[in-house]
Structure formats: structure tokens, C-alpha cells
Coordinates of C-alpha atoms in Angstrom, one line a residue:
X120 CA 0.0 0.0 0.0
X121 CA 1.7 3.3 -1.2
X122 CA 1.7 6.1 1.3
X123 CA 0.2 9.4 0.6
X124 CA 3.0 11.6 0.2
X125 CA 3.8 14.5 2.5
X126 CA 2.6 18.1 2.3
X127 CA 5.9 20.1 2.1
X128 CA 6.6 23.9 3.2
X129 CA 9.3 25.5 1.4
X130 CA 11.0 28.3 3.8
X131 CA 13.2 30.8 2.7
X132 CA 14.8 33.3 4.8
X133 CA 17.5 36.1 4.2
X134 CA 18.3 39.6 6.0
X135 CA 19.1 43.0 4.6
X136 CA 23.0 42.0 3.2
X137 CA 22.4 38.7 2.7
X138 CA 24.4 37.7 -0.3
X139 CA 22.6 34.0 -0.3
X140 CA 19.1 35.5 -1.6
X141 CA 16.1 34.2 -1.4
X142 CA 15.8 33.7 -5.9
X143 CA 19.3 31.3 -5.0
X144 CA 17.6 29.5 -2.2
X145 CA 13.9 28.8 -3.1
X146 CA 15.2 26.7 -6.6
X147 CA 17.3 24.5 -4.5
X148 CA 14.5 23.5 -2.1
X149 CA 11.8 22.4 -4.7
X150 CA 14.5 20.5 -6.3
X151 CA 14.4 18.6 -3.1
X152 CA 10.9 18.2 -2.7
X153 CA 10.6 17.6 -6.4
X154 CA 13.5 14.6 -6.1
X155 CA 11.3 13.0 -3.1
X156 CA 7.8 13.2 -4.6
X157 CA 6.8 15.8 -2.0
X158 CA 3.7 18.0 -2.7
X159 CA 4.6 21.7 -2.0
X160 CA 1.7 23.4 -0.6
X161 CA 3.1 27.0 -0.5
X162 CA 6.3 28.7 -0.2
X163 CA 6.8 31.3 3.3
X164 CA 9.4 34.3 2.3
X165 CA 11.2 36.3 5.2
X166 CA 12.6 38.6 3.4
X167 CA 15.0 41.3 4.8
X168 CA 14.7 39.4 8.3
X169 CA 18.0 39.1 10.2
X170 CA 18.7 35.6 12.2
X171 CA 18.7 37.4 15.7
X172 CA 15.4 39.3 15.3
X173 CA 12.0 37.6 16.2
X174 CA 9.8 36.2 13.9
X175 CA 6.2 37.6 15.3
X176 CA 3.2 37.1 14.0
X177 CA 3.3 39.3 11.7
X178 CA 6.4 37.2 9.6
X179 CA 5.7 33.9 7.5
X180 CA 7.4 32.2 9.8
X181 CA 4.3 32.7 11.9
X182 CA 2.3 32.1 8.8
X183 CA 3.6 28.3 8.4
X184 CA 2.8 27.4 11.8
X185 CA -0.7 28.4 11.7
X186 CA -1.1 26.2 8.4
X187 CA 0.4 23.6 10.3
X188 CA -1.9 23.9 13.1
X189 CA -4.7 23.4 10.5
X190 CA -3.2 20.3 9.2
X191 CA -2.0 22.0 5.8
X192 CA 1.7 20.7 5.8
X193 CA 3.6 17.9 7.7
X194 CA 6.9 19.4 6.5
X195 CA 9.1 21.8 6.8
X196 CA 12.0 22.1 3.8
X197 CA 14.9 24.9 4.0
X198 CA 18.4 25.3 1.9
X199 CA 20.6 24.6 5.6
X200 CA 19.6 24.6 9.3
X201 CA 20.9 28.4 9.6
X202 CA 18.0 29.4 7.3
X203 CA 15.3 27.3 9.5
X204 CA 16.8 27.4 13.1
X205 CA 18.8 29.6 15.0
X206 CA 17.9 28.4 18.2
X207 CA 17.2 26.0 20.6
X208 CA 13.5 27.2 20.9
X209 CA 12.7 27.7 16.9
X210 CA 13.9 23.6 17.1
X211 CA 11.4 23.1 20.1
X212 CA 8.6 25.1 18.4
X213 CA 8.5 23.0 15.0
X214 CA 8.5 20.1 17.5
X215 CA 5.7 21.2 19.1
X216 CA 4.0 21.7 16.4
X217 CA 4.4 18.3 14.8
X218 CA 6.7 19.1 11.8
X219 CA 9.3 17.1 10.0
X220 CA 12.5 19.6 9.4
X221 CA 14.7 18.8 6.4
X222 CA 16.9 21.0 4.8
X223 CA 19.4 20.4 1.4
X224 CA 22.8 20.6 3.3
X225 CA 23.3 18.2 5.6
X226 CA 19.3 16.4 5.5
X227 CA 18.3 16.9 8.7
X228 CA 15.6 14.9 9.6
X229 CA 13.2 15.7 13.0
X230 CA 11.2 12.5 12.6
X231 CA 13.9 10.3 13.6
X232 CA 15.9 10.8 17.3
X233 CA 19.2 11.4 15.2
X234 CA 18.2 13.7 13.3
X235 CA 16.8 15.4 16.1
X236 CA 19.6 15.2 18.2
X237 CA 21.7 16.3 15.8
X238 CA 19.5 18.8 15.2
X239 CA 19.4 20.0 18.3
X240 CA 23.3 20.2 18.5
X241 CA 23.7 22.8 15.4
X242 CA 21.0 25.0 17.1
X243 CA 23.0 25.3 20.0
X244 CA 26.1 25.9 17.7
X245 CA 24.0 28.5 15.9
X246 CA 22.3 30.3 18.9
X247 CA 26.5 30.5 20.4
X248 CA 27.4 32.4 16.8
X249 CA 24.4 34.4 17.1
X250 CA 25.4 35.7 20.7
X251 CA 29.2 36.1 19.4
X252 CA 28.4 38.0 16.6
X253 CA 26.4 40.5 18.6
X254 CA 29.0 41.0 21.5
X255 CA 31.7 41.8 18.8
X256 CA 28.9 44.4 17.5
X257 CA 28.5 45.5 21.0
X258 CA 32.2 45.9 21.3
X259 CA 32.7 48.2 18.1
X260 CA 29.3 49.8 18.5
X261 CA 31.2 51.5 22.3
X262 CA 34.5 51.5 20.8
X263 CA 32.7 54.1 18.5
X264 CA 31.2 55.7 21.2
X265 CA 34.1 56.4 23.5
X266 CA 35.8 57.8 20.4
X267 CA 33.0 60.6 19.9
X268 CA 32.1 59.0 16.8
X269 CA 28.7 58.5 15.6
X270 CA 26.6 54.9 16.4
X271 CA 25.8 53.1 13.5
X272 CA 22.0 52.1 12.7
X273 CA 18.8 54.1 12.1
X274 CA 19.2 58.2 11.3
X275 CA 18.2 60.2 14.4
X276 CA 16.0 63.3 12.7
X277 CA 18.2 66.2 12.0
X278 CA 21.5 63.7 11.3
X279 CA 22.6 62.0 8.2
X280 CA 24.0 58.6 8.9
X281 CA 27.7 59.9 9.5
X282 CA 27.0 62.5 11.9
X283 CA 26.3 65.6 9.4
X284 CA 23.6 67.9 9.7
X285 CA 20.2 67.9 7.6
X286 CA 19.8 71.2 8.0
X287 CA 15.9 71.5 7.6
X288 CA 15.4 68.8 10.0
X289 CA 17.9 70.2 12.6
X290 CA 15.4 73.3 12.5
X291 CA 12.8 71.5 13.4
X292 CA 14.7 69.6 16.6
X293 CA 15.8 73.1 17.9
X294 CA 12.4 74.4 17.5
X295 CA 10.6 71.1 19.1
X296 CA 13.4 71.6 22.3
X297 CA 13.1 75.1 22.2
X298 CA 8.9 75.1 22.7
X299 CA 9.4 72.0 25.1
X300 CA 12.1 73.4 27.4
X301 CA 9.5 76.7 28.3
X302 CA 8.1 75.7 31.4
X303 CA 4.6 76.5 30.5
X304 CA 5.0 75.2 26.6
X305 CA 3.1 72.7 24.5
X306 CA 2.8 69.3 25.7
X307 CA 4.3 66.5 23.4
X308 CA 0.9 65.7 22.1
X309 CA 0.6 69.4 20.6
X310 CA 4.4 69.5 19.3
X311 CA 3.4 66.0 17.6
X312 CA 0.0 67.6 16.1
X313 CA 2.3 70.6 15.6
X314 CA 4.6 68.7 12.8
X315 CA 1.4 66.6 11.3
X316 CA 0.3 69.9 10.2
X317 CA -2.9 69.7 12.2
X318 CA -4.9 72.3 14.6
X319 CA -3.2 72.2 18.0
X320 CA -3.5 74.6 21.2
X321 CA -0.3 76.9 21.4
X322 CA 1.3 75.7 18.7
X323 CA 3.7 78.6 16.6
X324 CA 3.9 79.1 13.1
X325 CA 7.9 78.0 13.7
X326 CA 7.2 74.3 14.2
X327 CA 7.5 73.1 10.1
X328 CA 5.0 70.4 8.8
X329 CA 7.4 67.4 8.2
X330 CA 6.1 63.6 6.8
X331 CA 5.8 60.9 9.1
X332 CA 9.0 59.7 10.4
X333 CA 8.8 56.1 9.2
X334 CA 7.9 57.5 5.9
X335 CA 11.2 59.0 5.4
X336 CA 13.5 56.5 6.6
X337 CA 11.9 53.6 4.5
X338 CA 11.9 56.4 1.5
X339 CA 15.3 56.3 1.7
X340 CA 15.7 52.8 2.8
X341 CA 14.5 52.4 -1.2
X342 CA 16.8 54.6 -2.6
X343 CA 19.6 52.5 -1.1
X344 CA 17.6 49.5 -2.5
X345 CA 17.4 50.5 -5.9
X346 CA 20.9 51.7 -5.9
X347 CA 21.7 48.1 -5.2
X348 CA 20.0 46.8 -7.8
X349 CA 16.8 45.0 -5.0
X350 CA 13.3 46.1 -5.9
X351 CA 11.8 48.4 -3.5
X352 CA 10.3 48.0 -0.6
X353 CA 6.4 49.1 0.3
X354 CA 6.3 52.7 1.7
X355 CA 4.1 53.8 4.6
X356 CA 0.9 56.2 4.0
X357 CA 2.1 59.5 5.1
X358 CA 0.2 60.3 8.4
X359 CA -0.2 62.1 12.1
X360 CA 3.5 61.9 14.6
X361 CA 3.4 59.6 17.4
X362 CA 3.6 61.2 20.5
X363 CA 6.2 58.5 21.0
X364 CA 8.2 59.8 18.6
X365 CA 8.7 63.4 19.9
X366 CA 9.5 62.1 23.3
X367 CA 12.1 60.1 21.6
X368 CA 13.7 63.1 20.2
X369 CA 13.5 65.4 23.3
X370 CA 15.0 62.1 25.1
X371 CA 18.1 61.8 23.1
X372 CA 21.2 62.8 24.2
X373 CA 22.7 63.0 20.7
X374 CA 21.2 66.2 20.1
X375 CA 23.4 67.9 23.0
X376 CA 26.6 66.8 21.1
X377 CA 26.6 63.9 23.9
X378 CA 27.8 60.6 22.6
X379 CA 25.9 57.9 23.4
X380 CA 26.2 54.1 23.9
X381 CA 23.2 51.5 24.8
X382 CA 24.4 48.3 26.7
X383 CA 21.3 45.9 25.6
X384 CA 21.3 43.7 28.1
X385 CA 21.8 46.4 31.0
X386 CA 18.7 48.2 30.2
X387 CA 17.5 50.0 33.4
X388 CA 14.0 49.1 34.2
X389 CA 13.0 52.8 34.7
X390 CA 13.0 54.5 31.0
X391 CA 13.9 57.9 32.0
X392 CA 17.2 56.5 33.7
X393 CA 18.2 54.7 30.1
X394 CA 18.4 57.8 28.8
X395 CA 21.1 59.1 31.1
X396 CA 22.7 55.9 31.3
X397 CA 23.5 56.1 27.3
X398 CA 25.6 58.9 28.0
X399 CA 29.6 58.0 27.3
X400 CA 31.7 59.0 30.3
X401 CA 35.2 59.4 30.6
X402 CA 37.4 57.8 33.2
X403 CA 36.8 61.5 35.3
X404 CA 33.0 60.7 34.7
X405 CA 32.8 63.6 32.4
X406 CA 30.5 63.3 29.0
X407 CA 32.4 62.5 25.6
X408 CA 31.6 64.6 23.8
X409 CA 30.7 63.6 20.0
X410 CA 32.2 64.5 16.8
X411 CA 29.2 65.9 15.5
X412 CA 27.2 69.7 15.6
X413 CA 24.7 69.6 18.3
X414 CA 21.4 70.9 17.9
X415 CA 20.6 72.2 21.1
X416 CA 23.1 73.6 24.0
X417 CA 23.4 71.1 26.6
X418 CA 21.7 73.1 28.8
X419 CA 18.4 73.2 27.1
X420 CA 18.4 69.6 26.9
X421 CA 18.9 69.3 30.7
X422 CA 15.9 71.5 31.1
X423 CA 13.8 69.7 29.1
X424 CA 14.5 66.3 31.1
X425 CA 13.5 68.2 34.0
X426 CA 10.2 69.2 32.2
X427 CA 9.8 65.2 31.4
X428 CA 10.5 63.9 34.9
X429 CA 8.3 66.6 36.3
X430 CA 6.2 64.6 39.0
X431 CA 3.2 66.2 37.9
X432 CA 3.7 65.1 34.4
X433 CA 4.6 61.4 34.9
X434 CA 1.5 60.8 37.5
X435 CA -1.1 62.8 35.2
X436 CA -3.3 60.6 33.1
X437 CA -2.9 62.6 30.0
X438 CA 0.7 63.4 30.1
X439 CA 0.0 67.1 29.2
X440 CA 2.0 69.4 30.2
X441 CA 0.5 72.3 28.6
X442 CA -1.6 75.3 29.9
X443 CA -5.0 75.8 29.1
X444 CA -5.6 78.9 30.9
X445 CA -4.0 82.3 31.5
X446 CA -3.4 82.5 34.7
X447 CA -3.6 78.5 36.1
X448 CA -0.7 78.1 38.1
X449 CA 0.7 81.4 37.7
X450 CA -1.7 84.0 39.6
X451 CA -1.2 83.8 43.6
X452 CA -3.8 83.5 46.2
X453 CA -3.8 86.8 47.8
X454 CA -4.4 84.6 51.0
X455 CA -1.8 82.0 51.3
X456 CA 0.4 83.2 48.3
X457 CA 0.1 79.7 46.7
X458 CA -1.0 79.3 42.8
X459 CA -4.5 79.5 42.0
X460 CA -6.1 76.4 39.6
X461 CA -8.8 76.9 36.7
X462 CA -11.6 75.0 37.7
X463 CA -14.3 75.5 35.3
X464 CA -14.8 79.1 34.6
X465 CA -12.8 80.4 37.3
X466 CA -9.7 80.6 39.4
X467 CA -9.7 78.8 42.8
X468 CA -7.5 78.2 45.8
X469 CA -9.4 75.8 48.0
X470 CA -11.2 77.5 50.9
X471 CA -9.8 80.8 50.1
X472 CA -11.3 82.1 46.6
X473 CA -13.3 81.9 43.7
X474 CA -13.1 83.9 41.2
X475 CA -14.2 84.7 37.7
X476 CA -11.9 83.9 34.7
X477 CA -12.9 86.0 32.2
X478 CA -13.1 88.9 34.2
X479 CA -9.8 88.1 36.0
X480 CA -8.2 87.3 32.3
X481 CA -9.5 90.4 30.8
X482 CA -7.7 93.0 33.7
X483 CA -4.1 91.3 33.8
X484 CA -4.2 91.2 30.0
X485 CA -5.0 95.3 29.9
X486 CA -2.7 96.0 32.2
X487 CA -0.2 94.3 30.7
X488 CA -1.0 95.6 27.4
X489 CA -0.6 99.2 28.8
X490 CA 3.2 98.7 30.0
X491 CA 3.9 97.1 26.7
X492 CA 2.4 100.2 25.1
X493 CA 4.8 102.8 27.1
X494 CA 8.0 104.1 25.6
X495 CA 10.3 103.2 27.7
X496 CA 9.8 99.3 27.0
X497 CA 13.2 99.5 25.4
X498 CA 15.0 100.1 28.9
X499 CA 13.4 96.7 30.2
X500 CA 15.3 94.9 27.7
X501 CA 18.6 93.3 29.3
X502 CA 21.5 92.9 27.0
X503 CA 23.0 89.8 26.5
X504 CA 26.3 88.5 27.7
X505 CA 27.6 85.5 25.5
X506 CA 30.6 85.2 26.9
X507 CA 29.5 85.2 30.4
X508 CA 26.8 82.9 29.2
X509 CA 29.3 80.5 28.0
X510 CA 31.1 81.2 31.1
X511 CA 28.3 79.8 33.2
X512 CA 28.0 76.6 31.1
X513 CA 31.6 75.8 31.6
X514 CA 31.3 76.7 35.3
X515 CA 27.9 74.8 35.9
X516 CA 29.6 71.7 33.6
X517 CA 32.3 71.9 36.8
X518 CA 30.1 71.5 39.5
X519 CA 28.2 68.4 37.7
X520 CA 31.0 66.7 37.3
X521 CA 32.5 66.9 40.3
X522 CA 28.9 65.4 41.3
X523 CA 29.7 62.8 39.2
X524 CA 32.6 61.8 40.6
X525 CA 31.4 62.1 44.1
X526 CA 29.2 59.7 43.1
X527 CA 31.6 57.1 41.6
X528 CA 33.7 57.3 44.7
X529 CA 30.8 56.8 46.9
X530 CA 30.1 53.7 44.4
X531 CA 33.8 51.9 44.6
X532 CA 33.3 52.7 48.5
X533 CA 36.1 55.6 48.7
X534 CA 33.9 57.4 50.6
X535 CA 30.7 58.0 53.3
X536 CA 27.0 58.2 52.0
X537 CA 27.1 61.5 54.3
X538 CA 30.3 63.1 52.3
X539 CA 28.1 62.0 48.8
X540 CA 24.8 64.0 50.1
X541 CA 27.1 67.4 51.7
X542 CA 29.1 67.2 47.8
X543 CA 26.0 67.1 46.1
X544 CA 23.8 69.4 48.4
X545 CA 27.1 71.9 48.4
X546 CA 27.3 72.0 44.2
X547 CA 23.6 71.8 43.8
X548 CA 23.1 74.9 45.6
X549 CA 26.0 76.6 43.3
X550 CA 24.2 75.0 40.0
X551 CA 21.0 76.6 41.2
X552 CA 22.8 80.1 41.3
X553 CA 24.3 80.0 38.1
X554 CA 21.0 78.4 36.5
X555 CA 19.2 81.7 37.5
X556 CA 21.8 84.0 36.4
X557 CA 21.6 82.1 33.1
X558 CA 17.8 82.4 32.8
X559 CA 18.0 86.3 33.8
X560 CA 20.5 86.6 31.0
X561 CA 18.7 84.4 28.4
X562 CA 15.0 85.5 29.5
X563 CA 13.9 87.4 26.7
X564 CA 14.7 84.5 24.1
X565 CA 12.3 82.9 26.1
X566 CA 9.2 85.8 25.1
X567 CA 9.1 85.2 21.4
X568 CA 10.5 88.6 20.1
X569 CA 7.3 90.4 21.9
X570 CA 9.6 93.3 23.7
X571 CA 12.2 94.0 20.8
X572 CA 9.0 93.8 18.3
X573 CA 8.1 96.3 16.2
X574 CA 4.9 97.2 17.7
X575 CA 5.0 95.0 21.1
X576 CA 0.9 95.0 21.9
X577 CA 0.2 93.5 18.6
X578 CA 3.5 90.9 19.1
X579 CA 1.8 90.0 22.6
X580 CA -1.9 89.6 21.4
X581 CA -1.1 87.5 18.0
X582 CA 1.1 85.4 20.5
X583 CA 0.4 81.9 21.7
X584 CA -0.6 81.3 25.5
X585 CA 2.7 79.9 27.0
X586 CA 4.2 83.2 24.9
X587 CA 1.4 85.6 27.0
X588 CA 1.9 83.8 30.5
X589 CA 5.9 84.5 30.2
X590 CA 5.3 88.1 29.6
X591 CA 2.8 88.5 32.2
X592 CA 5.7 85.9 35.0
X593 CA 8.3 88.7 33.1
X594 CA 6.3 92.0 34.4
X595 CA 4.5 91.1 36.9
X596 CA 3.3 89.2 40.1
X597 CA -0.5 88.7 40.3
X598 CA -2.2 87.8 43.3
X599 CA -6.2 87.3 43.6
X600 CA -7.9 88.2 46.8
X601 CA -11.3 87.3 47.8
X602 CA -14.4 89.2 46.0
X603 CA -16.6 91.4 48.3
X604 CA -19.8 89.5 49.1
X605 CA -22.7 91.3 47.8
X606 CA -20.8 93.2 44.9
X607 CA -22.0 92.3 41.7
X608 CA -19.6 94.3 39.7
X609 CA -15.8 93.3 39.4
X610 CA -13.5 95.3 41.8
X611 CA -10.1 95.9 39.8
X612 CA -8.8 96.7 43.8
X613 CA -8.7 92.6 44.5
X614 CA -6.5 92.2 41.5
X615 CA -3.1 93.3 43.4
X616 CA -0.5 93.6 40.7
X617 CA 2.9 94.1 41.7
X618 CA 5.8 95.2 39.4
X619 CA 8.7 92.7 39.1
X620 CA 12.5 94.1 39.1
X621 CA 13.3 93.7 35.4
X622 CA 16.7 91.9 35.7
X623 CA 19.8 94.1 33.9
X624 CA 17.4 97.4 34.2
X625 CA 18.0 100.6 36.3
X626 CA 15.1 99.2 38.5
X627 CA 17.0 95.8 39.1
X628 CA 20.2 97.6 40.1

């Protein structure tokens, strides 16, 4: 009695500089199946799928097994083990599924304990070159790193493969770190609806329109392609920025002229401590610094880490940072001096006041336009100080790193956890000094143009929120005091506006 003969899969598998393609291998294996009588019942492609990567559901890999699962094939045919197995658990899973695995070099046969045995063996072998290869890559890849030079792998946006600057993207980076670092800017939600090219709250005409980030790269993933004589590849719809994409930008070292390193398999489990933890250090603890232009001053990209660890930001359920209203957070309580909160149409400090919005909204904003409106604006202006600017960067870059190496003492047990805490408490009150000389220096970068503007009132009303609350925090402290009971109409007298010193002014001095 002849048996039926078996149903074969044909598996072919390559990744992206494969030289053994998937046109060499496919020939040889229905030659095989051809040579044995075998019925082929489809062919499963991976193309462009490296051996170390998963195959998901998504891959043909994942496709076979479910037409084994439905009884569609009893076999599994590939040009040599490497191209079927790479590990111990791809061996188990066509196991578990109940697949014969045979392949053209070498005919290795699962149905029989050899063959499985032996089987089982070159997996191992495999898995152990797999592992090699990567360490060796992990080894150049910090090599790299501790030279300054620039990691290999996927383009950040803003940087060409070797380091050099895209200049229309790195416009776009300074302006998305830029709007971020402002304490009361756009959350990363509004950036990302920002570059879609959608309606957002607060969002400046500054922040270009750019494609889809996975657009781009696979756009010129094909131009590579063709230039290598492959066909291209499908390319992604153009579409709305992931929210997880911006954060990945503002996250990125790279972008303060940091060189970075990732250590795979020492990944913290807390996300915003990867970040820091890619940053090269020398043997002093100090950051390499990479052979490539930053984008943003180190500085800026400090602040904005601050911005994303804020407490109030990781515990929120939206993850908004933004203001919605003019004076939330920003007016005082006249009572207990802490910042009032919108709550629906009004301004509220719990058990002290309740007051209207609008009407509130509408005084600050008149008075505000008034002093923007006199002629001596111009004296409020503080003139900049590069060099002292750079000064304090060089001086706050000190006090950080002698941090640092505080902190590596205190780790190789050179010193007390009490001489760690009075280093760090001793520079981080010195960091704090120089960080608010910096921002008095630097504050009016931080008002889009509105005092040095040609006619400041209109600069101020055509500006965004975040833009009007920093001109208002510039002028002015506002405090709110409790309405009189029985008064219909506002009082401007429980509106107490004080002047702020104006820091490099005649006022300030």
C-alpha cells in the first residue's frame, strides 16, 4: 500500500546584506521536494529578516505554523539549518508543532531521534554564533562611542548617517526643544500635532510640517535598494506623529553633542534613567563629547529632562504638560500666596477664593498691554552676555561633574554616604545660582520677540498662551484676593498687581 506523500513547506529566509538571496535558495529547495515526490503546498518568504530578530506574528514564519496547526503541511523544507533554526526554541517550536524539518545541506531529519539530536546540536552551535556575533557588534558599537564618533543604525531626525547635519530637519529639533524646554509650553501631544500639520493649542507658526518619520527612513531605505539593484520595498501612508516619537527626540542625548552608547542587556527598568545611562563618560565621569554639531546647547536639553521627569507630568493621566488657561498656576492666592487652579470658569485656591476667569483674564491682560504700550519698554530689555553665558556653562559643567565623581567614589566605597549627600547638596546649591543668572541673561529669548517687536501690543496679542503667560511671569506678580460678598460688579482693587524688578534694568540695580 503506497503512502500518501507528504505536504511540504518550502522556507526561505535572508536579512538586509544577505548575499545568499532568497531567488538562490527557493530553486534548490523544490528541487528537493521535487526529487522525493513531495507535494509543495506553499512557499513562506522572510525577506530582509535578520537571524537574531524575532519572527512575530506578523512574519511567514508565523504564517507556516498556523497552516500547520490546520493540518495544511507535515513538513518543513529549508536550503541549511541556519536558514530554519537559529535556536534552541525555533527547534522546540516545529516540534511542538508536529513538523518534519529537512533541509538540502546536511538532511536533517526531525522525525527520527538522530536527526533530532543532531539537530538539536547545530541550534546550539548557531544560537552561540548568534550571541558572538552580537557581543563583537556591542564591542565596536562602544568603541565608536568612547571615540565621539557616531553609532551606527537608524538616522536620528536632524542627522545624516555619518554625523552631518540635515539642516531643515535640525530646525525642526531646535524648534521642538526650544517650545518643550519653556516651562509652560506645548505638551508633546501638541508638538506632535504641531509637525502633522494639524490644529493644536499653542502651537507657533515655527514648528515646520514634516512627513511621518517612518515614511522618510523607509523612503530612503529604497533609494539605497534601488541603488543596489533590489526592488523596492512598500512605503508607509504619510500620516499624524506619534507622540512616542517626539518624546524620543526630546529624550536623546545625541542632540546635545553627547555621545551615546546603549548596553542591551543592561537596560535600566526605569526609562527615563536609560536615557542618562546612554551617555559616554570618561574615566573622570565627564561626558564624551561627539564628533558631530549639536542641535541644542546642553543646557536646554537638561531643562527639558526636567520638564519630562516633572512629577506632575509622569503621574497625570494625559501626560499634558500644557496650559490651558491664562493665569492657572501662575496667579497667587492673595491669601496664602500659593498658585490658584482653573476650575471650570474660574480661578480657585481651596477654601480661600473663587473667582471669575474672564473677568480676571481680561484686567491682567489690559494691564499688561498698557506697560507694553509705554516708551520706555526698550530700557526693560537686558543685553545679552555671551561670553559670560558661556562662562556659566563651563562653570555649571564643573560643578556636575564633580557630582559625578562624588558619586563614583561613593560607588567603589572611597567614601561615606554623608560626604556623597554634603558634595551634592554643596554643588547643587551653586548649579542653582548660576542656573538663575543664566535664565535672567537668556530671559527674553524665552518671550518670542514680543519686547524687541516692532509694535510690542500686537506681538503680545497675536502670541500663543505659553508666549502671554511668560510676559505676564516677566512684568508682573498677580495675586487674587477674595471678592466682596454682595458686589456684583468686578473690583479691579482685588486684582493686586505688583511690578517685578526687570533683571539688567535701572530698577533691578
Amino acid at each position: 500500500m503506497t503512502s500518501e506523500p507528504r505536504r511540504a513547506a518550502l522556507y526561505a529566509r535572508q536579512s538586509k546584506a544577505d548575499p545568499d538571496g532568497i531567488d538562490r535558495q527557493l530553486p534548490r529547495i523544490r528541487k528537493l521536494a521535487n526529487e522525493r515526490g513531495w507535494v509543495i503546498v506553499d512557499e513562506y518568504v522572510d525577506d530582509g529578516l535578520s537571524a537574531s530578530k524575532s519572527r512575530g506574528p506578523g512574519s511567514n514564519w508565523a504564517r507556516m505554523l498556523a497552516d500547520a496547526d490546520a493540518g495544511k503541511i507535515d513538513t518543513v523544507i529549508g536550503v541549511d539549518l541556519d536558514r530554519l533554526l537559529r535556536s534552541l526554541q525555533d527547534l522546540l517550536v516545529l516540534i511542538e508543532h508536529n513538523l518534519m524539518a529537512v533541509t538540502v545541506s546536511g538532511d536533517i531529519d526531525l522525525s527520527t531521534a538522530d536527526g533530532e539530536f543532531r539537530a538539536t546540536m547545530l541550534a546550539a552551535i548557531a544560537r552561540f554564533e548568534v550571541r558572538r556575533k552580537a557581543e563583537r557588534q556591542s564591542r565596536a558599537q562602544l568603541q565608536r562611542a568612547m571615540q565621539g564618533r557616531a553609532p551606527k543604525g537608524v538616522r536620528p531626525l536632524g542627522y545624516a548617517t555619518n554625523g552631518d547635519l540635515i539642516e531643515d530637519e535640525a530646525a525642526a529639533v531646535h524648534e521642538i526643544f526650544r517650545l518643550f524646554a519653556i516651562s509652560d509650553g506645548p505638551s508633546i501631544a501638541s508638538i506632535a500635532k504641531g509637525l502633522s500639520g494639524l490644529e493644536a493649542d499653542y502651537i507657533p507658526a515655527s514648528l515646520p510640517h514634516l512627513p511621518k518619520r517612518n515614511r522618510t527612513l523607509a523612503i530612503e531605505r529604497n533609494v539605497r535598494r534601488t541603488a543596489n539593484g533590489e526592488d523596492p520595498a512598500p512605503v508607509p501612508s504619510d500620516g499624524p506623529w506619534d507622540s512616542s516619537t517626539v518624546l524620543g527626540i526630546l529624550r536623546n542625548p545625541r542632540y546635545a553633542g553627547y555621545s551615546v552608547y546603549t548596553d542591551r542587556n543592561a537596560r535600566a527598568e526605569n526609562k527615563r534613567r536609560t536615557w542618562y545611562a546612554q551617555i559616554v563618560r570618561d574615566e573622570d565621569g565627564d561626558p564624551i563629547a561627539g564628533q558631530w554639531t549639536p542641535i541644542v546647547e546642553p543646557d536646554v536639553w537638561w531643562t527639558v529632562q526636567e520638564r519630562l521627569n516633572a512629577p506632575e507630568r509622569v503621574t497625570n493621566r494625559t501626560g499634558s504638560t500644557a496650559r490651558k488657561h491664562i493665569g492657572s498656576g501662575l496667579f497667587l492666592c492673595g491669601i496664602c500666596e500659593k498658585p490658584v487652579k482653573a476650575h471650570s470658569q474660574r480661578y480657585r485656591c481651596e477654601g480661600h477664593i473663587m473667582r471669575s476667569r474672564e473677568q480676571i483674564d481680561q484686567f491682567v491682560l489690559a494691564v499688561v498691554r498698557e506697560r507694553l504700550g509705554r516708551p520706555d519698554l526698550v530700557d526693560t530689555i537686558p543685553s545679552l552676555d555671551e561670553p559670560r553665558l558661556q562662562a556659566i556653562r563651563a562653570e555649571i559643567g564643573i560643578h556636575e561633574g564633580r557630582i559625578k565623581r562624588a558619586q563614583n567614589d561613593y560607588d567603589n566605597e572611597l567614601i561615606e554616604g554623608h560626604d556623597l549627600k554634603r558634595t551634592r547638596d554643596r554643588e547643587l546649591t551653586k548649579i542653582a545660582a548660576l542656573e538663575k543668572e543664566r535664565r535672567n541673561l537668556t530671559i527674553t529669548t524665552d518671550l518670542g520677540g514680543v519686547l524687541d517687536a516692532k509694535s510690542p501690543v500686537k506681538a503680545f496679542d497675536d502670541a500663543d498662551l505659553m508666549i502671554k503667560r511668560r510676559v505676564i511671569d516677566f512684568f508682573m506678580t498677580v495675586k487674587l484676593h477674595p471678592h466682596p460678598r454682595g458686589k456684583k460688579t468686578f473690583d479691579p482693587t482685588t486684582v493686586e498687581i505688583t511690578p517685578r524688578a526687570v533683571p539688567g534694568t535701572a530698577a533691578d540695580r
